[in-house]
């Protein structure tokens, strides 16, 4: 049985989301905003109970972003059992903790309890689908669909097949995400942590070193990115930024003049030990920067700022 036909505009797939944490609830919000019927399951009863309230609290932002026809929080059905959540799903988006054993067990279970044509998608931020699909009888329908937080706002989804994934299923995943307002990035091969998180982690390690050595504070590091290159990266990305910086000569000019600096010992690469003192500096720095604002307040501020940035990008055709 083939997956649901996405070329038919009348077809609206039913999506099941497994996991009700930050990423799982973010996926639920996104799919509901797209007008889809969503089934949800989390093994923790308290998480299941608060999911509808979480969706309701974020729904005004979904309305501000713009709703697809038929979009409604009432299209969410929270199931008491995993089997119930996935019984009629055309696609399952997994969003459970990054533990390989847990994901292998879950995908083997999903493989047993879903219709043959259901596509199984993992939100893993770095595990290989080859490893995750190891216990599946039908691994050909499994594929990575790694989102970025918050999934209802940040459009990027990294799509990566496993060794036993049917290439047609990976293509289906790309079409599926693109149809519902995501920007799928299909990876050619597996690299631990994929692309975006790997780049993000490199900066994180350097930041930890500077904080540990007393070379910079949390506030200085965040300001240096937000008020500096981060503004440009939101428009051009880091490599195209260097191309623009080279003037008429472009990236070739930059490489000619600044290539030798690559040999300079500006990066430490290995992460420092996350000892008690470094943790204290990180925690106290974040508390100072928050200035008394709660995480919930700052998440709302972040989301509204992200929405404004994305609208500005769309207005000027940036990032296309």
Short mmCIF file of C-alpha atoms in Angstrom, two decimals, residues 10-296:
data_model
loop_
_atom_site.label_atom_id
_atom_site.label_comp_id
_atom_site.label_asym_id
_atom_site.label_seq_id
_atom_site.Cartn_x
_atom_site.Cartn_y
_atom_site.Cartn_z
CA UNK A 10 -8.39 17.30 -2.04
CA UNK A 11 -6.42 14.87 0.11
CA UNK A 12 -5.61 16.04 3.64
CA UNK A 13 -3.53 13.45 5.48
CA UNK A 14 -4.22 12.59 9.10
CA UNK A 15 -1.10 13.05 11.22
CA UNK A 16 -0.24 11.40 14.52
CA UNK A 17 2.33 13.05 16.80
CA UNK A 18 3.99 10.83 19.39
CA UNK A 19 5.40 12.86 22.27
CA UNK A 20 3.85 15.89 23.93
CA UNK A 21 6.91 17.85 25.00
CA UNK A 22 8.20 21.09 23.51
CA UNK A 23 8.88 19.62 20.05
CA UNK A 24 5.83 17.36 19.99
CA UNK A 25 3.41 20.11 21.02
CA UNK A 26 5.08 22.40 18.49
CA UNK A 27 4.41 19.88 15.72
CA UNK A 28 0.81 19.54 16.89
CA UNK A 29 0.34 23.31 16.67
CA UNK A 30 1.86 23.39 13.21
CA UNK A 31 -0.25 20.59 11.76
CA UNK A 32 -3.43 21.98 13.33
CA UNK A 33 -2.66 25.41 11.84
CA UNK A 34 -2.36 23.67 8.47
CA UNK A 35 -5.95 22.47 8.87
CA UNK A 36 -5.06 18.81 9.41
CA UNK A 37 -6.65 16.27 11.72
CA UNK A 38 -4.10 15.45 14.41
CA UNK A 39 -3.88 12.50 16.77
CA UNK A 40 -1.53 12.79 19.73
CA UNK A 41 -0.11 10.44 22.32
CA UNK A 42 2.36 10.72 25.18
CA UNK A 43 3.01 7.88 27.64
CA UNK A 44 2.78 10.28 30.60
CA UNK A 45 -0.87 10.88 31.58
CA UNK A 46 -0.17 14.39 32.94
CA UNK A 47 1.35 15.42 29.61
CA UNK A 48 -1.67 14.11 27.72
CA UNK A 49 -4.03 15.96 30.05
CA UNK A 50 -2.38 19.34 29.57
CA UNK A 51 -1.91 19.11 25.78
CA UNK A 52 -5.30 20.69 24.88
CA UNK A 53 -4.61 23.59 27.26
CA UNK A 54 -1.16 24.09 25.73
CA UNK A 55 -2.67 24.21 22.25
CA UNK A 56 -5.38 26.67 23.32
CA UNK A 57 -2.83 28.99 24.95
CA UNK A 58 -0.78 29.21 21.73
CA UNK A 59 -3.72 29.37 19.33
CA UNK A 60 -3.90 33.22 19.23
CA UNK A 61 -0.36 33.18 17.82
CA UNK A 62 -1.42 30.61 15.23
CA UNK A 63 -4.26 32.94 14.22
CA UNK A 64 -1.81 35.82 13.93
CA UNK A 65 0.40 33.70 11.68
CA UNK A 66 -2.54 32.80 9.47
CA UNK A 67 -4.66 29.66 9.40
CA UNK A 68 -5.26 27.26 6.54
CA UNK A 69 -8.93 26.57 5.73
CA UNK A 70 -10.49 24.34 8.35
CA UNK A 71 -7.75 24.92 10.92
CA UNK A 72 -9.02 24.46 14.45
CA UNK A 73 -7.70 23.26 17.81
CA UNK A 74 -10.80 21.08 17.88
CA UNK A 75 -9.16 18.85 15.26
CA UNK A 76 -6.82 17.49 17.93
CA UNK A 77 -7.67 14.15 19.47
CA UNK A 78 -5.48 13.05 22.37
CA UNK A 79 -5.40 9.27 22.59
CA UNK A 80 -5.02 7.23 25.77
CA UNK A 81 -3.18 4.48 23.88
CA UNK A 82 -0.46 4.60 21.23
CA UNK A 83 -2.31 2.14 19.02
CA UNK A 84 -5.39 4.38 19.04
CA UNK A 85 -3.39 7.45 18.02
CA UNK A 86 -1.80 5.83 14.98
CA UNK A 87 -4.55 3.49 13.78
CA UNK A 88 -5.73 5.72 10.92
CA UNK A 89 -2.68 7.98 10.51
CA UNK A 90 -1.22 8.67 7.10
CA UNK A 91 1.96 9.99 8.71
CA UNK A 92 3.41 9.67 12.20
CA UNK A 93 5.78 12.35 13.51
CA UNK A 94 7.80 10.97 16.41
CA UNK A 95 9.03 13.45 19.04
CA UNK A 96 10.34 11.45 21.99
CA UNK A 97 13.64 11.96 23.90
CA UNK A 98 16.96 11.42 22.10
CA UNK A 99 17.61 7.89 23.36
CA UNK A 100 18.40 5.42 20.59
CA UNK A 101 17.01 2.40 22.41
CA UNK A 102 13.72 4.22 23.06
CA UNK A 103 13.39 5.33 19.45
CA UNK A 104 14.20 1.86 18.14
CA UNK A 105 11.55 0.34 20.37
CA UNK A 106 8.99 2.99 19.42
CA UNK A 107 9.55 2.61 15.69
CA UNK A 108 9.29 -1.17 15.95
CA UNK A 109 5.98 -0.68 17.75
CA UNK A 110 4.76 1.85 15.20
CA UNK A 111 5.75 -0.56 12.45
CA UNK A 112 3.44 -3.19 13.96
CA UNK A 113 0.45 -0.96 14.66
CA UNK A 114 0.20 1.37 11.65
CA UNK A 115 -1.32 0.75 8.21
CA UNK A 116 1.13 -0.39 5.57
CA UNK A 117 1.06 2.98 3.77
CA UNK A 118 1.76 5.11 6.86
CA UNK A 119 5.02 7.05 6.67
CA UNK A 120 7.03 7.08 9.92
CA UNK A 121 8.96 10.30 10.54
CA UNK A 122 11.50 10.91 13.29
CA UNK A 123 12.24 14.30 14.85
CA UNK A 124 15.67 13.09 15.95
CA UNK A 125 18.24 15.87 16.11
CA UNK A 126 21.22 13.68 15.30
CA UNK A 127 20.64 9.92 15.46
CA UNK A 128 20.82 8.04 12.18
CA UNK A 129 17.67 6.62 10.69
CA UNK A 130 19.71 3.53 9.79
CA UNK A 131 20.07 2.84 13.51
CA UNK A 132 16.51 3.83 14.41
CA UNK A 133 14.93 1.59 11.75
CA UNK A 134 17.00 -1.43 12.77
CA UNK A 135 14.12 -3.36 14.41
CA UNK A 136 11.43 -2.48 11.87
CA UNK A 137 9.97 -5.15 9.60
CA UNK A 138 9.17 -2.44 7.03
CA UNK A 139 12.04 0.02 7.40
CA UNK A 140 11.52 1.33 3.87
CA UNK A 141 8.83 3.76 5.12
CA UNK A 142 10.93 5.37 7.87
CA UNK A 143 12.72 8.71 7.43
CA UNK A 144 14.13 11.56 9.51
CA UNK A 145 12.17 14.83 9.59
CA UNK A 146 14.22 16.93 12.02
CA UNK A 147 12.56 20.25 12.92
CA UNK A 148 13.90 23.31 14.70
CA UNK A 149 12.33 24.83 17.75
CA UNK A 150 9.65 26.06 17.63
CA UNK A 151 8.34 23.78 14.85
CA UNK A 152 5.24 25.94 14.34
CA UNK A 153 7.44 28.90 13.37
CA UNK A 154 10.92 27.90 12.19
CA UNK A 155 10.47 26.45 8.69
CA UNK A 156 13.58 24.27 8.36
CA UNK A 157 13.17 20.48 8.42
CA UNK A 158 16.18 18.28 7.71
CA UNK A 159 15.10 15.17 5.79
CA UNK A 160 17.37 12.14 5.77
CA UNK A 161 16.78 8.55 4.71
CA UNK A 162 18.26 5.47 6.35
CA UNK A 163 20.12 2.77 4.47
CA UNK A 164 16.89 0.74 4.12
CA UNK A 165 14.55 3.67 3.44
CA UNK A 166 12.79 3.63 0.09
CA UNK A 167 14.07 6.74 -1.79
CA UNK A 168 10.48 7.41 -2.88
CA UNK A 169 9.47 7.74 0.78
CA UNK A 170 12.20 10.32 1.40
CA UNK A 171 10.88 12.26 -1.60
CA UNK A 172 7.34 11.93 -0.20
CA UNK A 173 8.54 13.43 3.09
CA UNK A 174 10.06 16.40 1.25
CA UNK A 175 6.77 16.97 -0.61
CA UNK A 176 4.75 16.52 2.59
CA UNK A 177 6.68 19.13 4.55
CA UNK A 178 6.80 21.56 1.63
CA UNK A 179 3.04 21.27 1.14
CA UNK A 180 2.51 22.35 4.73
CA UNK A 181 4.67 25.47 4.91
CA UNK A 182 7.99 23.91 5.90
CA UNK A 183 11.35 24.32 4.15
CA UNK A 184 12.63 20.74 3.79
CA UNK A 185 16.38 20.32 3.35
CA UNK A 186 17.15 16.87 1.97
CA UNK A 187 20.55 15.66 3.13
CA UNK A 188 22.72 13.63 0.79
CA UNK A 189 24.38 11.55 3.49
CA UNK A 190 24.39 11.06 7.24
CA UNK A 191 26.65 13.16 9.42
CA UNK A 192 26.20 13.14 13.22
CA UNK A 193 23.91 16.02 14.32
CA UNK A 194 23.11 16.65 10.63
CA UNK A 195 23.92 20.15 9.27
CA UNK A 196 22.28 22.96 11.23
CA UNK A 197 22.73 21.51 14.71
CA UNK A 198 26.34 20.67 13.93
CA UNK A 199 27.04 24.30 13.03
CA UNK A 200 25.11 25.47 16.07
CA UNK A 201 27.09 23.17 18.36
CA UNK A 202 30.41 24.52 17.06
CA UNK A 203 29.43 28.01 18.17
CA UNK A 204 28.12 26.64 21.48
CA UNK A 205 31.48 25.01 22.24
CA UNK A 206 33.37 28.22 21.49
CA UNK A 207 30.99 30.18 23.72
CA UNK A 208 31.53 27.74 26.58
CA UNK A 209 35.30 28.12 26.28
CA UNK A 210 35.12 31.92 26.37
CA UNK A 211 32.82 31.87 29.40
CA UNK A 212 34.99 29.30 31.20
CA UNK A 213 38.17 31.30 30.59
CA UNK A 214 36.56 34.57 31.66
CA UNK A 215 37.00 35.99 28.16
CA UNK A 216 33.31 36.86 27.70
CA UNK A 217 30.04 36.81 29.62
CA UNK A 218 26.75 35.22 28.59
CA UNK A 219 25.35 38.66 27.81
CA UNK A 220 28.35 39.66 25.68
CA UNK A 221 28.20 36.47 23.63
CA UNK A 222 24.45 36.72 23.02
CA UNK A 223 24.72 40.40 22.10
CA UNK A 224 27.67 39.74 19.76
CA UNK A 225 25.50 37.36 17.72
CA UNK A 226 22.08 39.04 17.95
CA UNK A 227 23.40 42.53 17.16
CA UNK A 228 26.05 41.40 14.72
CA UNK A 229 26.36 38.42 12.37
CA UNK A 230 23.06 36.89 13.49
CA UNK A 231 21.22 39.70 11.73
CA UNK A 232 23.02 38.93 8.48
CA UNK A 233 22.69 35.16 8.84
CA UNK A 234 18.91 35.48 8.98
CA UNK A 235 19.06 36.85 5.43
CA UNK A 236 22.02 35.33 3.61
CA UNK A 237 23.50 32.51 5.67
CA UNK A 238 27.18 32.46 6.72
CA UNK A 239 28.77 31.50 3.40
CA UNK A 240 26.77 33.85 1.20
CA UNK A 241 27.58 36.57 3.75
CA UNK A 242 31.29 36.14 2.94
CA UNK A 243 30.47 36.26 -0.78
CA UNK A 244 28.78 39.63 -0.31
CA UNK A 245 31.65 40.85 1.87
CA UNK A 246 34.08 40.28 -1.02
CA UNK A 247 32.62 43.08 -3.11
CA UNK A 248 32.77 42.59 -6.87
CA UNK A 249 35.29 39.81 -6.38
CA UNK A 250 32.86 37.88 -4.22
CA UNK A 251 33.89 34.78 -2.32
CA UNK A 252 37.00 34.32 -4.50
CA UNK A 253 38.36 37.64 -3.21
CA UNK A 254 37.58 36.68 0.39
CA UNK A 255 39.33 33.33 0.05
CA UNK A 256 42.40 34.94 -1.47
CA UNK A 257 42.81 37.52 1.27
CA UNK A 258 41.46 35.76 4.35
CA UNK A 259 42.17 32.12 3.59
CA UNK A 260 45.44 32.16 5.55
CA UNK A 261 43.56 33.09 8.74
CA UNK A 262 42.00 29.61 8.69
CA UNK A 263 45.32 28.39 10.06
CA UNK A 264 45.06 30.71 13.05
CA UNK A 265 44.24 28.96 16.34
CA UNK A 266 40.93 30.78 16.79
CA UNK A 267 38.91 27.69 17.54
CA UNK A 268 39.30 25.19 20.36
CA UNK A 269 36.95 22.63 18.76
CA UNK A 270 36.69 20.31 21.77
CA UNK A 271 34.09 21.30 24.34
CA UNK A 272 35.35 22.30 27.80
CA UNK A 273 34.41 20.35 30.90
CA UNK A 274 30.98 21.48 32.05
CA UNK A 275 32.08 21.79 35.69
CA UNK A 276 30.17 23.44 38.53
CA UNK A 277 31.81 26.83 38.03
CA UNK A 278 31.02 26.95 34.31
CA UNK A 279 27.45 25.89 34.97
CA UNK A 280 27.12 28.62 37.60
CA UNK A 281 28.34 31.28 35.17
CA UNK A 282 25.90 30.08 32.50
CA UNK A 283 22.91 30.00 34.85
CA UNK A 284 23.65 33.35 36.48
CA UNK A 285 24.31 34.95 33.10
CA UNK A 286 20.99 33.75 31.69
CA UNK A 287 19.18 34.99 34.80
CA UNK A 288 20.78 38.43 34.44
CA UNK A 289 19.93 38.58 30.75
CA UNK A 290 16.32 37.49 31.40
CA UNK A 291 15.92 40.41 33.80
CA UNK A 292 13.10 38.82 35.74
CA UNK A 293 11.13 37.65 32.70
CA UNK A 294 9.80 34.10 32.86
CA UNK A 295 10.64 31.52 30.21
CA UNK A 296 7.01 31.60 29.03
#
